[in-house]
Tab-separated table of C-alpha atoms and ligand atoms in Angstrom:
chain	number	residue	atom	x	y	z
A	169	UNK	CA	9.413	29.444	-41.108
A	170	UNK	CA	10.279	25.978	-40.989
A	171	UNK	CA	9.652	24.458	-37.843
A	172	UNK	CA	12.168	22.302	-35.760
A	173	UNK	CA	11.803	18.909	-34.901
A	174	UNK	CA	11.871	17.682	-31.826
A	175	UNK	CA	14.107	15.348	-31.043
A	176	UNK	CA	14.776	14.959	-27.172
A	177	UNK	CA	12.429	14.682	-24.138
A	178	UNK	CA	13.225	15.235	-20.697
A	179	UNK	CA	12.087	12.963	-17.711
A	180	UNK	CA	12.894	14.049	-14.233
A	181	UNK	CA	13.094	11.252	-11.818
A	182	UNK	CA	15.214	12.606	-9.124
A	183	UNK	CA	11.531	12.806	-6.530
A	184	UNK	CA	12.044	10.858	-3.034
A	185	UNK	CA	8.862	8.458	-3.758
A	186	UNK	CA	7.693	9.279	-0.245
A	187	UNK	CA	4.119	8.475	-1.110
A	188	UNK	CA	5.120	4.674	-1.916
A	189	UNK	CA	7.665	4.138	1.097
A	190	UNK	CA	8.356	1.731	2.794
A	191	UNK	CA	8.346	-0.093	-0.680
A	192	UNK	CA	10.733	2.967	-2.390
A	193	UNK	CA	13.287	3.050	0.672
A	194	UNK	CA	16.045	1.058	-0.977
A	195	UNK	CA	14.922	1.092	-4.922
A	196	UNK	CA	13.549	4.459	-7.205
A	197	UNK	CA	9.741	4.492	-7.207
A	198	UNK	CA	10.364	4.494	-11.278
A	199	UNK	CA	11.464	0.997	-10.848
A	200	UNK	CA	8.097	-0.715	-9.229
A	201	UNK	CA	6.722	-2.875	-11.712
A	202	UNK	CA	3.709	-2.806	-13.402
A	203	UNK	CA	3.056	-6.571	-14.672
A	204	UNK	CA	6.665	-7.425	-16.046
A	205	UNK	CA	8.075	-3.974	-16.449
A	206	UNK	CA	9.293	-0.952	-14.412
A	207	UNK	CA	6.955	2.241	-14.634
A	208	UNK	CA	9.640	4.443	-16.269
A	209	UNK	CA	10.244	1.735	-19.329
A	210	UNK	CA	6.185	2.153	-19.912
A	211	UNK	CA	7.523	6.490	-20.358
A	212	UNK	CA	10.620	5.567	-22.061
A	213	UNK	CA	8.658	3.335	-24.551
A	214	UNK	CA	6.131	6.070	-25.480
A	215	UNK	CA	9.200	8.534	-25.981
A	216	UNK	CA	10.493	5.857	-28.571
A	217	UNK	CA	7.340	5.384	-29.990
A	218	UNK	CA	6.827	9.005	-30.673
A	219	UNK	CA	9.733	9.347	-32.781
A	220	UNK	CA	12.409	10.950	-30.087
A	221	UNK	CA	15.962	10.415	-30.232
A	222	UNK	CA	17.486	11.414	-26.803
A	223	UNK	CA	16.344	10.882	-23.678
A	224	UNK	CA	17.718	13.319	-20.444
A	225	UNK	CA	17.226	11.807	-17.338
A	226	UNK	CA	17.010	14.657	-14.107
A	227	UNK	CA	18.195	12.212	-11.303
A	228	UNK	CA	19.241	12.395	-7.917
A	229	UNK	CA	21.426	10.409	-5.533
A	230	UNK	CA	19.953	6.690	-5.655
A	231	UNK	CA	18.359	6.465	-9.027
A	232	UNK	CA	20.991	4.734	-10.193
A	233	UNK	CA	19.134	1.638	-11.097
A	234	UNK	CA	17.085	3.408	-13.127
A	235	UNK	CA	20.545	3.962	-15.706
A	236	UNK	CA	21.323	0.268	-14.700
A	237	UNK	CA	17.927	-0.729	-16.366
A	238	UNK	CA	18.552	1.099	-19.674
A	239	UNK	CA	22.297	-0.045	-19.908
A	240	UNK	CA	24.001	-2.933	-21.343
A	241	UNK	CA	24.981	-5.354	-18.542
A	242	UNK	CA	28.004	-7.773	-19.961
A	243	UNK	CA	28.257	-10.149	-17.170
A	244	UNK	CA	24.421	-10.612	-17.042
A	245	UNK	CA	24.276	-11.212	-21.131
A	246	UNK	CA	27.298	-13.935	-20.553
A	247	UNK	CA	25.700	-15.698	-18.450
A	248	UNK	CA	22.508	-15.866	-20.358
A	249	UNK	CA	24.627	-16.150	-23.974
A	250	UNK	CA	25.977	-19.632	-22.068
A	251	UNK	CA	22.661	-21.037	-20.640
A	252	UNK	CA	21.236	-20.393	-24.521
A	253	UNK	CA	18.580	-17.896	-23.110
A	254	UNK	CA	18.560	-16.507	-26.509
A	255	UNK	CA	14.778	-14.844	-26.120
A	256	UNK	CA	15.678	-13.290	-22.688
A	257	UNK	CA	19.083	-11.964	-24.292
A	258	UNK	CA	17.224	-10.361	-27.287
A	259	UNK	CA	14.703	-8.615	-24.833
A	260	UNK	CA	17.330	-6.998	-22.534
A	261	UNK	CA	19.441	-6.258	-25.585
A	262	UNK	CA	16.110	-4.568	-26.734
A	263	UNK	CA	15.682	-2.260	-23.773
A	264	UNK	CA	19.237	-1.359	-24.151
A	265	UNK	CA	19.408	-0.622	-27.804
A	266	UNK	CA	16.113	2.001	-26.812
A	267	UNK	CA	17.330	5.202	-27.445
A	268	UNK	CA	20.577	7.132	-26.147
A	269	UNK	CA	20.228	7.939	-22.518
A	270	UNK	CA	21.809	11.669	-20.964
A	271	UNK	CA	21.377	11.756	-17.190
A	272	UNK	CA	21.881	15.551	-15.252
A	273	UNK	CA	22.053	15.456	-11.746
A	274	UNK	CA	19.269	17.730	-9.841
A	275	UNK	CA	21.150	18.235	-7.009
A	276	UNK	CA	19.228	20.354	-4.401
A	277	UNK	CA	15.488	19.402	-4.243
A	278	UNK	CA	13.959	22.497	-5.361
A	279	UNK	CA	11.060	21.662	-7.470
A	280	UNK	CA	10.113	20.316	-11.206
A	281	UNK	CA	10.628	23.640	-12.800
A	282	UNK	CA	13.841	23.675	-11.286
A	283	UNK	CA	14.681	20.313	-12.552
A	284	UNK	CA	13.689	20.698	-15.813
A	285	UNK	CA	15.836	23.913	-16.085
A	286	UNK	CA	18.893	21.340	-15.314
A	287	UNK	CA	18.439	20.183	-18.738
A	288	UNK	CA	19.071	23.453	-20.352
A	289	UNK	CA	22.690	22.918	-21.473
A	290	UNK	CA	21.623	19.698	-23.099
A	291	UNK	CA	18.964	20.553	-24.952
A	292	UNK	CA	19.846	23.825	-26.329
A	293	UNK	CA	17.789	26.115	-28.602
A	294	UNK	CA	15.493	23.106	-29.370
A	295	UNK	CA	11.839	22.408	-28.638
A	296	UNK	CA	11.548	19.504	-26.260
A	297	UNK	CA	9.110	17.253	-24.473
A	298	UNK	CA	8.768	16.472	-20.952
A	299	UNK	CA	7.226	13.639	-19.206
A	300	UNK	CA	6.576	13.339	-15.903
A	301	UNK	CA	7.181	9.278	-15.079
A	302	UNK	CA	3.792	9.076	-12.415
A	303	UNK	CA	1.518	9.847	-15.452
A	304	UNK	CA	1.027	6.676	-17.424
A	305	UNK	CA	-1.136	7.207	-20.828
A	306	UNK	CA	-2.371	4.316	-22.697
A	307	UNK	CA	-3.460	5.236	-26.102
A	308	UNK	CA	-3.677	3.860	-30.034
A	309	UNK	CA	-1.214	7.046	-31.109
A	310	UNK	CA	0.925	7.821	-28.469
A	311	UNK	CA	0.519	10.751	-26.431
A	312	UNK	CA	3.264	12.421	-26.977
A	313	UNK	CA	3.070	12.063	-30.869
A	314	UNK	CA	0.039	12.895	-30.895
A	315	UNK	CA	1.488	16.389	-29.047
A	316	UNK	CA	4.097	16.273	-31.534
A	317	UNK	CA	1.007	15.913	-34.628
A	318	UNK	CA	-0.504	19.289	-32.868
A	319	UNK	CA	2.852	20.809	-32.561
A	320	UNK	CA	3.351	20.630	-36.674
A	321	UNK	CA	0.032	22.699	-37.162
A	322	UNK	CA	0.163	25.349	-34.605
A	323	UNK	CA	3.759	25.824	-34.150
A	324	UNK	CA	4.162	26.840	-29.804
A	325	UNK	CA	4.498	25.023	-26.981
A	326	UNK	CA	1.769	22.535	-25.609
A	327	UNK	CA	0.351	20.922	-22.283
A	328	UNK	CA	-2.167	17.852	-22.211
A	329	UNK	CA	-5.189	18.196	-20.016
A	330	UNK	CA	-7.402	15.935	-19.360
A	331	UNK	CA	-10.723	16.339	-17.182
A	332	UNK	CA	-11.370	16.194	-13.824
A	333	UNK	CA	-13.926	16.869	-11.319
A	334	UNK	CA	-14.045	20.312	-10.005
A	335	UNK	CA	-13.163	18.498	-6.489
A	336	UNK	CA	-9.838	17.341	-7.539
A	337	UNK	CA	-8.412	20.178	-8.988
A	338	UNK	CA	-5.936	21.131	-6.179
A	339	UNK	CA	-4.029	18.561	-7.026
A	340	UNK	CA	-2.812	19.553	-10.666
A	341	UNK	CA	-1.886	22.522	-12.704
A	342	UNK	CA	-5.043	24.109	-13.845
A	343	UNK	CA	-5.264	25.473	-17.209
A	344	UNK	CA	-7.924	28.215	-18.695
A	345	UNK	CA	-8.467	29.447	-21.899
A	346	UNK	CA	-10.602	29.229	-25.080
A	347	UNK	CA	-11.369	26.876	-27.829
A	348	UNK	CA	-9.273	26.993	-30.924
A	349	UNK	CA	-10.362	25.862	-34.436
A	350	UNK	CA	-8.218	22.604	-33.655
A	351	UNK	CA	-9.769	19.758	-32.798
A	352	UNK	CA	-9.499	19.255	-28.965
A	353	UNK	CA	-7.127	22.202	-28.425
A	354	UNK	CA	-7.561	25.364	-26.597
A	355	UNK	CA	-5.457	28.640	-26.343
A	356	UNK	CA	-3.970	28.861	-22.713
A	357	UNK	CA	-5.108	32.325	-20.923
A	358	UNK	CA	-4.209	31.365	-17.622
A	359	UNK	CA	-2.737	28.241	-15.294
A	360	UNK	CA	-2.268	27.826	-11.965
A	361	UNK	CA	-0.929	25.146	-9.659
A	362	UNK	CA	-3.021	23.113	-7.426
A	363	UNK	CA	-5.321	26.099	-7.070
A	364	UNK	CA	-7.312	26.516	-3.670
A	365	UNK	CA	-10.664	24.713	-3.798
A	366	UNK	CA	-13.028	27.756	-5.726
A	367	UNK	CA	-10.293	29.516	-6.923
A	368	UNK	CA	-10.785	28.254	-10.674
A	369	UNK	CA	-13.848	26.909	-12.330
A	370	UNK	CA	-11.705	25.620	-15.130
A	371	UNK	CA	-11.917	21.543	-14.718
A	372	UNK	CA	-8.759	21.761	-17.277
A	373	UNK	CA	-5.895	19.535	-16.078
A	374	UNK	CA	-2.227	19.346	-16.999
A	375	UNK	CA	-1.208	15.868	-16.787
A	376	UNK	CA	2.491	15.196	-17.335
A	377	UNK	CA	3.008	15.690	-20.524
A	378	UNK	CA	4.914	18.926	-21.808
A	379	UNK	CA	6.078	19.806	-25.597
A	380	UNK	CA	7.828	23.005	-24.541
A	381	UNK	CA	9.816	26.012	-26.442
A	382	UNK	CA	13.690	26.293	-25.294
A	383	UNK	CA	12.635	29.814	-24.344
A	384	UNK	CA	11.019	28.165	-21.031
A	385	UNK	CA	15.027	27.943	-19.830
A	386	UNK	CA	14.939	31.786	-19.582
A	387	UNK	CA	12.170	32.289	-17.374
A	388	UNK	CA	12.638	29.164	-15.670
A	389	UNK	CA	15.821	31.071	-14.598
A	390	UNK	CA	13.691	34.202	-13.727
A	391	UNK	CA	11.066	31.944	-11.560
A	392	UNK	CA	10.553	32.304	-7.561
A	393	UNK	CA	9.434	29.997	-5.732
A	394	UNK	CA	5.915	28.909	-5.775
A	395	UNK	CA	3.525	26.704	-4.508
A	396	UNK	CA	4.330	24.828	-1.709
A	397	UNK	CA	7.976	26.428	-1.703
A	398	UNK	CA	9.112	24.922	-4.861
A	399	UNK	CA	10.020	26.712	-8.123
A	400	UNK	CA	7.091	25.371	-10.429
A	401	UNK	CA	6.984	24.469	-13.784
A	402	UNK	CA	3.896	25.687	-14.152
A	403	UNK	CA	4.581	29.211	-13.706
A	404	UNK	CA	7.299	29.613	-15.799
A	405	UNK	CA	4.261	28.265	-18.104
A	406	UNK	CA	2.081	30.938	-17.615
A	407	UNK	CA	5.181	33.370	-18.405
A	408	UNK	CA	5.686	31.513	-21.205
A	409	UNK	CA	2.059	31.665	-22.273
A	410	UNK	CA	2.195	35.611	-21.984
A	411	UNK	CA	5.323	35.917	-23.981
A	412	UNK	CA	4.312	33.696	-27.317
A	413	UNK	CA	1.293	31.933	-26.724
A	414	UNK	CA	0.268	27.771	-25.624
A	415	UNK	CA	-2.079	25.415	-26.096
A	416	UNK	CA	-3.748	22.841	-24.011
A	417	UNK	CA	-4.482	19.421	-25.637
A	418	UNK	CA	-6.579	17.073	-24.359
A	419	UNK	CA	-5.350	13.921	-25.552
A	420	UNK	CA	-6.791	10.848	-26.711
A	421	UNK	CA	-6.122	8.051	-24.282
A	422	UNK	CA	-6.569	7.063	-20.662
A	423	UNK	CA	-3.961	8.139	-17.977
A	424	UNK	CA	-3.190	6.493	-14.926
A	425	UNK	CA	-2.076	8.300	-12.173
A	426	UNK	CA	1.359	5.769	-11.149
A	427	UNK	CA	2.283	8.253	-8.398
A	428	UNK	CA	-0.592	7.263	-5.983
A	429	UNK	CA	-1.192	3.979	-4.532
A	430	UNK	CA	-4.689	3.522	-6.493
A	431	UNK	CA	-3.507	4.629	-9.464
A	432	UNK	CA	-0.715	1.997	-9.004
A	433	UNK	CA	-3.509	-0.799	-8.754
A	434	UNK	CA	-5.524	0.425	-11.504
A	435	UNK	CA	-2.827	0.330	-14.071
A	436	UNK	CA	-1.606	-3.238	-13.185
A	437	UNK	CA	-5.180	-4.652	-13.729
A	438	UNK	CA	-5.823	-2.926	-16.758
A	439	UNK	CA	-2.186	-3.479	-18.472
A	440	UNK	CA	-2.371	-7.478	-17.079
A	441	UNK	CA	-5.999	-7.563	-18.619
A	442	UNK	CA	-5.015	-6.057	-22.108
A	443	UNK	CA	-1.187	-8.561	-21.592
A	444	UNK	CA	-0.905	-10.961	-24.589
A	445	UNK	CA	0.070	-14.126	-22.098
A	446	UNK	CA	-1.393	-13.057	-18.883
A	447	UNK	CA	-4.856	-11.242	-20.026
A	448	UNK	CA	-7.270	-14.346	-19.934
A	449	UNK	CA	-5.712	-16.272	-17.181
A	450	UNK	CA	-5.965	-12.958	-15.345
A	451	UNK	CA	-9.276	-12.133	-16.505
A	452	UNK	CA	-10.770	-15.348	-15.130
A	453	UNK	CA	-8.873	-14.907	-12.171
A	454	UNK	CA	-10.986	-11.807	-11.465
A	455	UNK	CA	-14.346	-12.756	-12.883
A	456	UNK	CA	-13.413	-15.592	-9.877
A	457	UNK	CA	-12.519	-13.374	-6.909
A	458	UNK	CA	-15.445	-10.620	-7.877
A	459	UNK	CA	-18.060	-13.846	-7.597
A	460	UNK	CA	-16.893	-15.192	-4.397
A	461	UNK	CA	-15.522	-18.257	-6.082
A	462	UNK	CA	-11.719	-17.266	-6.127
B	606	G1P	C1	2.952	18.007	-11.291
B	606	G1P	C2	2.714	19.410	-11.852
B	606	G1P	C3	1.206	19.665	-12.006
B	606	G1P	C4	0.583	18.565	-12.859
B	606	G1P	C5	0.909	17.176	-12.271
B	606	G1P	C6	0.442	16.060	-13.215
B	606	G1P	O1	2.485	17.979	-9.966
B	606	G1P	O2	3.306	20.362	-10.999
B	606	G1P	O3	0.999	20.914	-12.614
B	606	G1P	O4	-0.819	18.749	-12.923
B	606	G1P	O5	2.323	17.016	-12.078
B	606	G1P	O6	0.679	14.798	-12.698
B	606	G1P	P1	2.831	16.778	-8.930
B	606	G1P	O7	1.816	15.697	-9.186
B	606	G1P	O8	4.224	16.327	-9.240
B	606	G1P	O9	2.680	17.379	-7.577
């Protein structure tokens, strides 16, 4: 059977951004900026990148901005078409011209499974991606394509792990199984979210990438709340799992955890270190400070 391609990925960004306030009172947490470019262009880029042709947006009241930053502003591009600002006009033209943009409106707070189940009527009997916008993954093949490479061999739906130590794994989905004869890839037997310190010795975690079968709509329907109240993606996953199998990938890259203050900070050194105008001036910068001389 011929598989089918995937074509659309789902990013829900309708979260309060309590963990960043007072900074996220008045703008979406998505739209902090890491060097010169909101965190959710970084996950819209790596969509592109992977080949995907539709984006759905899950938002909430106040994200507007977000669809602001993707559009095509006509006063903005007037005023720049008459002051000649022809390479800042070709850049914002760029980010519009992206990819086509579908926003669904979560509107009760329920939880990620719940919002990605308010995508079901757009993406239809298709396998999709999903990408949570606080995980940021730097990598030579993007992470999601390199999902997408996996998904071509093996056929089911697929979650990226990465390590972590034993100690943190309360604070992601956990994910247990066995090795498979593909490279970096196990067979899911079990997950569980944010599992109680002891409760799993599996140091397996989902980060937030998803390539998911449309059957996950079904028993996303089906799910009660979990964890923490919320209906959770991740065990509609393990349903999913039972019914036709997964796989966990651990990906080749280095993910930065945008959703936490720290995180935050690491990613804006390390993408202003590897920037093509700002790396060495920035590099010396640091070498300065970290000797006392800066
Ligand atoms: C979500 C998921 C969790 C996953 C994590 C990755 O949790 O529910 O399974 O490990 O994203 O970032 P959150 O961090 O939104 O609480």
């Amino acid at each position: 059977m011929t598989k089918k391609t995937i074509k659309k990925a789902v990013i829900p960004v309708a979260g309060l951004g309590t963990r960043f306030l007072p900074a996220t009172k008045a703008i979406p947490k998505e739209m902090l900026t890491i060097v010169d470019r909101p965190t959710i262009q970084y996950i819209v880029e790596e969509v592109v990148a992977s080949g995907i042709e539709e984006v759905i947006l899950i938002t909430s009241a106040g994200k507007s901005a977000i669809e602001n930053h993707f559009d095509y502003d006509f006063q903005l591009d007037t005023v720049l078409k008459e002051k000649n600002k022809t390479v800042l006009r070709d850049e914002l033209a760029n980010i519009s011209n992206l990819i086509d943009i579908v926003s669904v409106r979560q509107k009760q707070p329920l939880g990620l499974g719940h919002a990605i189940w308010m995508a079901r009527n757009v993406i239809g009997d298709e396998p999709f991606l999903v990408l949570l916008g606080d995980d940021l993954v730097r990598s030579p093949v993007p992470c999601c394509k390199q999902m997408i490479d996996l998904y071509n061999r093996v056929g089911e739906s697929i979650v990226a792990i990465q390590r972590v130590p034993l100690s943190q794994t309360f604070q992601y989905g956990i994910v247990e199984g066995e090795e498979t004869e593909h490279e970096r890839t196990f067979k899911v037997r079990r997950m569980v979210e944010k599992p109680a310190p002891g409760t799993s010795d599996s140091d397996m975690a989902i980060i937030g990438r998803y390539l998911l079968m449309p059957e996950i709509f079904e028993l996303l329907a089906k799910t009660t709340p979990g964890h923490g109240g919320e209906i959770q993606l991740t065990d509609a996953l393990q349903a999913l799992s039972n019914r036709r199998g997964m796989y966990a990938y651990e990906f080749i890259g280095r993910r930065y955890d945008a959703g936490d203050k720290l995180g935050y900070l690491k990613a804006i050194v390390d993408f202003a270190l590897e920037h093509p105008d700002l790396g060495t001036a920035f590099s010396d910068h640091l070498n300065k400070k970290l000797s006392g001389n800066g």
